[in-house]
mmCIF file with all atom_site columns, C-alpha atoms in Angstrom:
data_model
loop_
_atom_site.group_PDB
_atom_site.id
_atom_site.type_symbol
_atom_site.label_atom_id
_atom_site.label_alt_id
_atom_site.label_comp_id
_atom_site.label_asym_id
_atom_site.label_entity_id
_atom_site.label_seq_id
_atom_site.pdbx_PDB_ins_code
_atom_site.Cartn_x
_atom_site.Cartn_y
_atom_site.Cartn_z
_atom_site.occupancy
_atom_site.B_iso_or_equiv
_atom_site.pdbx_formal_charge
_atom_site.auth_seq_id
_atom_site.auth_comp_id
_atom_site.auth_asym_id
_atom_site.auth_atom_id
_atom_site.pdbx_PDB_model_num
ATOM 1   C CA . UNK A 1 1   ? -8.741  2.780   12.892  1.00 0.00 ? 1   UNK A CA 1
ATOM 2   C CA . UNK A 1 2   ? -9.030  0.154   10.167  1.00 0.00 ? 2   UNK A CA 1
ATOM 3   C CA . UNK A 1 3   ? -7.713  -3.376  10.692  1.00 0.00 ? 3   UNK A CA 1
ATOM 4   C CA . UNK A 1 4   ? -4.985  -4.707  8.345   1.00 0.00 ? 4   UNK A CA 1
ATOM 5   C CA . UNK A 1 5   ? -7.687  -6.563  6.386   1.00 0.00 ? 5   UNK A CA 1
ATOM 6   C CA . UNK A 1 6   ? -9.769  -3.410  6.054   1.00 0.00 ? 6   UNK A CA 1
ATOM 7   C CA . UNK A 1 7   ? -6.668  -1.586  4.911   1.00 0.00 ? 7   UNK A CA 1
ATOM 8   C CA . UNK A 1 8   ? -6.155  -4.116  2.121   1.00 0.00 ? 8   UNK A CA 1
ATOM 9   C CA . UNK A 1 9   ? -9.687  -3.628  0.902   1.00 0.00 ? 9   UNK A CA 1
ATOM 10  C CA . UNK A 1 10  ? -9.505  0.194   1.112   1.00 0.00 ? 10  UNK A CA 1
ATOM 11  C CA . UNK A 1 11  ? -6.222  0.243   -0.717  1.00 0.00 ? 11  UNK A CA 1
ATOM 12  C CA . UNK A 1 12  ? -7.602  -2.020  -3.472  1.00 0.00 ? 12  UNK A CA 1
ATOM 13  C CA . UNK A 1 13  ? -10.829 -0.100  -3.791  1.00 0.00 ? 13  UNK A CA 1
ATOM 14  C CA . UNK A 1 14  ? -9.035  3.199   -3.925  1.00 0.00 ? 14  UNK A CA 1
ATOM 15  C CA . UNK A 1 15  ? -6.718  1.942   -6.664  1.00 0.00 ? 15  UNK A CA 1
ATOM 16  C CA . UNK A 1 16  ? -9.560  0.480   -8.699  1.00 0.00 ? 16  UNK A CA 1
ATOM 17  C CA . UNK A 1 17  ? -11.560 3.694   -8.536  1.00 0.00 ? 17  UNK A CA 1
ATOM 18  C CA . UNK A 1 18  ? -8.466  5.709   -9.439  1.00 0.00 ? 18  UNK A CA 1
ATOM 19  C CA . UNK A 1 19  ? -7.681  3.503   -12.390 1.00 0.00 ? 19  UNK A CA 1
ATOM 20  C CA . UNK A 1 20  ? -11.115 2.550   -13.718 1.00 0.00 ? 20  UNK A CA 1
ATOM 21  C CA . UNK A 1 21  ? -13.460 5.088   -12.143 1.00 0.00 ? 21  UNK A CA 1
ATOM 22  C CA . UNK A 1 22  ? -15.359 2.334   -10.261 1.00 0.00 ? 22  UNK A CA 1
ATOM 23  C CA . UNK A 1 23  ? -14.785 -0.725  -8.083  1.00 0.00 ? 23  UNK A CA 1
ATOM 24  C CA . UNK A 1 24  ? -16.926 -3.869  -8.546  1.00 0.00 ? 24  UNK A CA 1
ATOM 25  C CA . UNK A 1 25  ? -17.092 -6.706  -6.060  1.00 0.00 ? 25  UNK A CA 1
ATOM 26  C CA . UNK A 1 26  ? -15.682 -9.097  -8.687  1.00 0.00 ? 26  UNK A CA 1
ATOM 27  C CA . UNK A 1 27  ? -12.714 -6.767  -9.356  1.00 0.00 ? 27  UNK A CA 1
ATOM 28  C CA . UNK A 1 28  ? -11.961 -6.450  -5.632  1.00 0.00 ? 28  UNK A CA 1
ATOM 29  C CA . UNK A 1 29  ? -12.264 -10.188 -5.159  1.00 0.00 ? 29  UNK A CA 1
ATOM 30  C CA . UNK A 1 30  ? -9.926  -10.887 -8.030  1.00 0.00 ? 30  UNK A CA 1
ATOM 31  C CA . UNK A 1 31  ? -7.343  -8.338  -6.892  1.00 0.00 ? 31  UNK A CA 1
ATOM 32  C CA . UNK A 1 32  ? -7.286  -9.613  -3.332  1.00 0.00 ? 32  UNK A CA 1
ATOM 33  C CA . UNK A 1 33  ? -7.717  -13.299 -4.315  1.00 0.00 ? 33  UNK A CA 1
ATOM 34  C CA . UNK A 1 34  ? -10.769 -13.757 -2.082  1.00 0.00 ? 34  UNK A CA 1
ATOM 35  C CA . UNK A 1 35  ? -14.351 -14.936 -2.628  1.00 0.00 ? 35  UNK A CA 1
ATOM 36  C CA . UNK A 1 36  ? -16.951 -12.342 -3.708  1.00 0.00 ? 36  UNK A CA 1
ATOM 37  C CA . UNK A 1 37  ? -18.939 -13.192 -0.590  1.00 0.00 ? 37  UNK A CA 1
ATOM 38  C CA . UNK A 1 38  ? -15.990 -12.141 1.581   1.00 0.00 ? 38  UNK A CA 1
ATOM 39  C CA . UNK A 1 39  ? -15.813 -8.854  -0.326  1.00 0.00 ? 39  UNK A CA 1
ATOM 40  C CA . UNK A 1 40  ? -19.496 -8.220  0.216   1.00 0.00 ? 40  UNK A CA 1
ATOM 41  C CA . UNK A 1 41  ? -19.139 -8.782  3.967   1.00 0.00 ? 41  UNK A CA 1
ATOM 42  C CA . UNK A 1 42  ? -16.124 -6.444  4.178   1.00 0.00 ? 42  UNK A CA 1
ATOM 43  C CA . UNK A 1 43  ? -17.830 -3.793  2.073   1.00 0.00 ? 43  UNK A CA 1
ATOM 44  C CA . UNK A 1 44  ? -20.768 -3.868  4.498   1.00 0.00 ? 44  UNK A CA 1
ATOM 45  C CA . UNK A 1 45  ? -18.387 -3.417  7.415   1.00 0.00 ? 45  UNK A CA 1
ATOM 46  C CA . UNK A 1 46  ? -16.594 -0.548  5.662   1.00 0.00 ? 46  UNK A CA 1
ATOM 47  C CA . UNK A 1 47  ? -19.988 1.025   4.948   1.00 0.00 ? 47  UNK A CA 1
ATOM 48  C CA . UNK A 1 48  ? -20.933 0.704   8.659   1.00 0.00 ? 48  UNK A CA 1
ATOM 49  C CA . UNK A 1 49  ? -17.640 2.335   9.606   1.00 0.00 ? 49  UNK A CA 1
ATOM 50  C CA . UNK A 1 50  ? -18.254 5.140   7.136   1.00 0.00 ? 50  UNK A CA 1
ATOM 51  C CA . UNK A 1 51  ? -15.315 4.504   4.809   1.00 0.00 ? 51  UNK A CA 1
ATOM 52  C CA . UNK A 1 52  ? -17.700 4.006   1.867   1.00 0.00 ? 52  UNK A CA 1
ATOM 53  C CA . UNK A 1 53  ? -21.333 4.039   0.884   1.00 0.00 ? 53  UNK A CA 1
ATOM 54  C CA . UNK A 1 54  ? -22.631 0.772   -0.497  1.00 0.00 ? 54  UNK A CA 1
ATOM 55  C CA . UNK A 1 55  ? -25.937 0.141   -2.185  1.00 0.00 ? 55  UNK A CA 1
ATOM 56  C CA . UNK A 1 56  ? -26.655 -3.453  -3.154  1.00 0.00 ? 56  UNK A CA 1
ATOM 57  C CA . UNK A 1 57  ? -26.630 -3.906  -6.967  1.00 0.00 ? 57  UNK A CA 1
ATOM 58  C CA . UNK A 1 58  ? -25.679 -0.237  -7.451  1.00 0.00 ? 58  UNK A CA 1
ATOM 59  C CA . UNK A 1 59  ? -22.079 -0.246  -6.364  1.00 0.00 ? 59  UNK A CA 1
ATOM 60  C CA . UNK A 1 60  ? -19.989 1.674   -3.893  1.00 0.00 ? 60  UNK A CA 1
ATOM 61  C CA . UNK A 1 61  ? -18.504 5.112   -3.433  1.00 0.00 ? 61  UNK A CA 1
ATOM 62  C CA . UNK A 1 62  ? -15.716 6.022   -1.072  1.00 0.00 ? 62  UNK A CA 1
ATOM 63  C CA . UNK A 1 63  ? -16.535 8.687   1.492   1.00 0.00 ? 63  UNK A CA 1
ATOM 64  C CA . UNK A 1 64  ? -14.066 11.512  2.065   1.00 0.00 ? 64  UNK A CA 1
ATOM 65  C CA . UNK A 1 65  ? -12.812 9.470   5.063   1.00 0.00 ? 65  UNK A CA 1
ATOM 66  C CA . UNK A 1 66  ? -12.415 6.410   2.793   1.00 0.00 ? 66  UNK A CA 1
ATOM 67  C CA . UNK A 1 67  ? -10.625 8.431   0.105   1.00 0.00 ? 67  UNK A CA 1
ATOM 68  C CA . UNK A 1 68  ? -8.226  9.927   2.631   1.00 0.00 ? 68  UNK A CA 1
ATOM 69  C CA . UNK A 1 69  ? -7.340  6.542   4.186   1.00 0.00 ? 69  UNK A CA 1
ATOM 70  C CA . UNK A 1 70  ? -7.185  4.813   0.766   1.00 0.00 ? 70  UNK A CA 1
ATOM 71  C CA . UNK A 1 71  ? -4.826  7.393   -0.655  1.00 0.00 ? 71  UNK A CA 1
ATOM 72  C CA . UNK A 1 72  ? -2.619  7.188   2.427   1.00 0.00 ? 72  UNK A CA 1
ATOM 73  C CA . UNK A 1 73  ? -2.467  3.385   2.089   1.00 0.00 ? 73  UNK A CA 1
ATOM 74  C CA . UNK A 1 74  ? -1.603  3.518   -1.596  1.00 0.00 ? 74  UNK A CA 1
ATOM 75  C CA . UNK A 1 75  ? 1.091   6.121   -0.913  1.00 0.00 ? 75  UNK A CA 1
ATOM 76  C CA . UNK A 1 76  ? 2.481   3.937   1.899   1.00 0.00 ? 76  UNK A CA 1
ATOM 77  C CA . UNK A 1 77  ? 2.653   0.955   -0.430  1.00 0.00 ? 77  UNK A CA 1
ATOM 78  C CA . UNK A 1 78  ? 4.392   2.948   -3.173  1.00 0.00 ? 78  UNK A CA 1
ATOM 79  C CA . UNK A 1 79  ? 6.857   4.411   -0.664  1.00 0.00 ? 79  UNK A CA 1
ATOM 80  C CA . UNK A 1 80  ? 7.801   1.015   0.662   1.00 0.00 ? 80  UNK A CA 1
ATOM 81  C CA . UNK A 1 81  ? 8.246   -0.361  -2.842  1.00 0.00 ? 81  UNK A CA 1
ATOM 82  C CA . UNK A 1 82  ? 10.521  2.574   -3.681  1.00 0.00 ? 82  UNK A CA 1
ATOM 83  C CA . UNK A 1 83  ? 12.451  2.148   -0.457  1.00 0.00 ? 83  UNK A CA 1
ATOM 84  C CA . UNK A 1 84  ? 13.095  -1.549  -0.997  1.00 0.00 ? 84  UNK A CA 1
ATOM 85  C CA . UNK A 1 85  ? 14.143  -0.802  -4.560  1.00 0.00 ? 85  UNK A CA 1
ATOM 86  C CA . UNK A 1 86  ? 16.534  1.883   -3.410  1.00 0.00 ? 86  UNK A CA 1
ATOM 87  C CA . UNK A 1 87  ? 18.244  -0.419  -0.942  1.00 0.00 ? 87  UNK A CA 1
ATOM 88  C CA . UNK A 1 88  ? 18.712  -3.023  -3.629  1.00 0.00 ? 88  UNK A CA 1
ATOM 89  C CA . UNK A 1 89  ? 16.005  -5.613  -2.935  1.00 0.00 ? 89  UNK A CA 1
ATOM 90  C CA . UNK A 1 90  ? 15.510  -7.680  -6.077  1.00 0.00 ? 90  UNK A CA 1
ATOM 91  C CA . UNK A 1 91  ? 12.492  -6.539  -8.094  1.00 0.00 ? 91  UNK A CA 1
ATOM 92  C CA . UNK A 1 92  ? 10.802  -9.956  -7.987  1.00 0.00 ? 92  UNK A CA 1
ATOM 93  C CA . UNK A 1 93  ? 10.672  -9.840  -4.169  1.00 0.00 ? 93  UNK A CA 1
ATOM 94  C CA . UNK A 1 94  ? 9.532   -6.243  -3.613  1.00 0.00 ? 94  UNK A CA 1
ATOM 95  C CA . UNK A 1 95  ? 5.732   -6.601  -3.950  1.00 0.00 ? 95  UNK A CA 1
ATOM 96  C CA . UNK A 1 96  ? 5.510   -9.641  -1.706  1.00 0.00 ? 96  UNK A CA 1
ATOM 97  C CA . UNK A 1 97  ? 7.866   -8.092  0.844   1.00 0.00 ? 97  UNK A CA 1
ATOM 98  C CA . UNK A 1 98  ? 5.808   -4.920  0.938   1.00 0.00 ? 98  UNK A CA 1
ATOM 99  C CA . UNK A 1 99  ? 2.637   -6.911  1.399   1.00 0.00 ? 99  UNK A CA 1
ATOM 100 C CA . UNK A 1 100 ? 4.293   -8.689  4.304   1.00 0.00 ? 100 UNK A CA 1
ATOM 101 C CA . UNK A 1 101 ? 5.510   -5.626  6.163   1.00 0.00 ? 101 UNK A CA 1
ATOM 102 C CA . UNK A 1 102 ? 3.204   -2.730  5.387   1.00 0.00 ? 102 UNK A CA 1
ATOM 103 C CA . UNK A 1 103 ? 0.717   -3.487  8.164   1.00 0.00 ? 103 UNK A CA 1
ATOM 104 C CA . UNK A 1 104 ? 3.418   -4.039  10.753  1.00 0.00 ? 104 UNK A CA 1
ATOM 105 C CA . UNK A 1 105 ? 5.099   -0.631  10.566  1.00 0.00 ? 105 UNK A CA 1
ATOM 106 C CA . UNK A 1 106 ? 3.971   2.327   12.600  1.00 0.00 ? 106 UNK A CA 1
ATOM 107 C CA . UNK A 1 107 ? 3.186   5.586   10.835  1.00 0.00 ? 107 UNK A CA 1
ATOM 108 C CA . UNK A 1 108 ? 6.246   7.005   12.624  1.00 0.00 ? 108 UNK A CA 1
ATOM 109 C CA . UNK A 1 109 ? 8.403   4.364   10.907  1.00 0.00 ? 109 UNK A CA 1
ATOM 110 C CA . UNK A 1 110 ? 6.747   5.121   7.553   1.00 0.00 ? 110 UNK A CA 1
ATOM 111 C CA . UNK A 1 111 ? 7.565   8.845   8.018   1.00 0.00 ? 111 UNK A CA 1
ATOM 112 C CA . UNK A 1 112 ? 11.189  8.006   8.829   1.00 0.00 ? 112 UNK A CA 1
ATOM 113 C CA . UNK A 1 113 ? 11.483  5.796   5.757   1.00 0.00 ? 113 UNK A CA 1
ATOM 114 C CA . UNK A 1 114 ? 9.968   8.630   3.710   1.00 0.00 ? 114 UNK A CA 1
ATOM 115 C CA . UNK A 1 115 ? 12.662  10.984  5.048   1.00 0.00 ? 115 UNK A CA 1
ATOM 116 C CA . UNK A 1 116 ? 15.371  8.460   4.230   1.00 0.00 ? 116 UNK A CA 1
ATOM 117 C CA . UNK A 1 117 ? 14.091  7.963   0.674   1.00 0.00 ? 117 UNK A CA 1
ATOM 118 C CA . UNK A 1 118 ? 14.029  11.743  0.201   1.00 0.00 ? 118 UNK A CA 1
ATOM 119 C CA . UNK A 1 119 ? 17.603  11.928  1.528   1.00 0.00 ? 119 UNK A CA 1
ATOM 120 C CA . UNK A 1 120 ? 18.772  9.508   -1.169  1.00 0.00 ? 120 UNK A CA 1
ATOM 121 C CA . UNK A 1 121 ? 16.680  11.220  -3.871  1.00 0.00 ? 121 UNK A CA 1
ATOM 122 C CA . UNK A 1 122 ? 18.359  14.556  -3.266  1.00 0.00 ? 122 UNK A CA 1
ATOM 123 C CA . UNK A 1 123 ? 21.913  13.327  -3.968  1.00 0.00 ? 123 UNK A CA 1
ATOM 124 C CA . UNK A 1 124 ? 22.614  10.287  -6.105  1.00 0.00 ? 124 UNK A CA 1
ATOM 125 C CA . UNK A 1 125 ? 26.125  10.123  -4.666  1.00 0.00 ? 125 UNK A CA 1
ATOM 126 C CA . UNK A 1 126 ? 24.606  9.077   -1.337  1.00 0.00 ? 126 UNK A CA 1
ATOM 127 C CA . UNK A 1 127 ? 22.920  6.176   -3.027  1.00 0.00 ? 127 UNK A CA 1
ATOM 128 C CA . UNK A 1 128 ? 26.135  5.170   -4.726  1.00 0.00 ? 128 UNK A CA 1
ATOM 129 C CA . UNK A 1 129 ? 27.879  5.251   -1.331  1.00 0.00 ? 129 UNK A CA 1
ATOM 130 C CA . UNK A 1 130 ? 25.155  2.914   0.040   1.00 0.00 ? 130 UNK A CA 1
ATOM 131 C CA . UNK A 1 131 ? 25.732  0.483   -2.862  1.00 0.00 ? 131 UNK A CA 1
ATOM 132 C CA . UNK A 1 132 ? 29.503  0.620   -2.385  1.00 0.00 ? 132 UNK A CA 1
ATOM 133 C CA . UNK A 1 133 ? 29.175  -0.189  1.301   1.00 0.00 ? 133 UNK A CA 1
ATOM 134 C CA . UNK A 1 134 ? 26.867  -3.075  0.519   1.00 0.00 ? 134 UNK A CA 1
ATOM 135 C CA . UNK A 1 135 ? 29.333  -4.486  -2.023  1.00 0.00 ? 135 UNK A CA 1
ATOM 136 C CA . UNK A 1 136 ? 32.152  -4.108  0.467   1.00 0.00 ? 136 UNK A CA 1
ATOM 137 C CA . UNK A 1 137 ? 30.206  -5.922  3.180   1.00 0.00 ? 137 UNK A CA 1
ATOM 138 C CA . UNK A 1 138 ? 29.152  -8.698  0.794   1.00 0.00 ? 138 UNK A CA 1
ATOM 139 C CA . UNK A 1 139 ? 32.681  -9.261  -0.443  1.00 0.00 ? 139 UNK A CA 1
ATOM 140 C CA . UNK A 1 140 ? 33.972  -9.443  3.166   1.00 0.00 ? 140 UNK A CA 1
ATOM 141 C CA . UNK A 1 141 ? 31.625  -12.217 4.102   1.00 0.00 ? 141 UNK A CA 1
#
């Protein structure tokens, strides 16, 4: 099981490869706001744990295990962003809030949130009811 730090790296690497076709140490470092030497150390650990294959000066490739975990982490992040948006969290807070909570939720909680998001997607009236209740509670306070 990857640590929260490993998850951040796998998520970033997966996104870079999906967007650009490759992930360089400098791109990972920039995206995670860490030093390239820290990236190299983590890449070596991820290689050892078989999430990716790393060859010095040649780059890295995610293994099937790494791709599976990376995709799951990216999907989790997107789901939490959508959920926070649905419940009315201001857009400028969503990314930071997701970064703060994503590693602290169990996969059971993620699945329940996914079910709730789907519930609201299926009928916009449900979402309107949620907003109406929120406005009513705010105006009562």
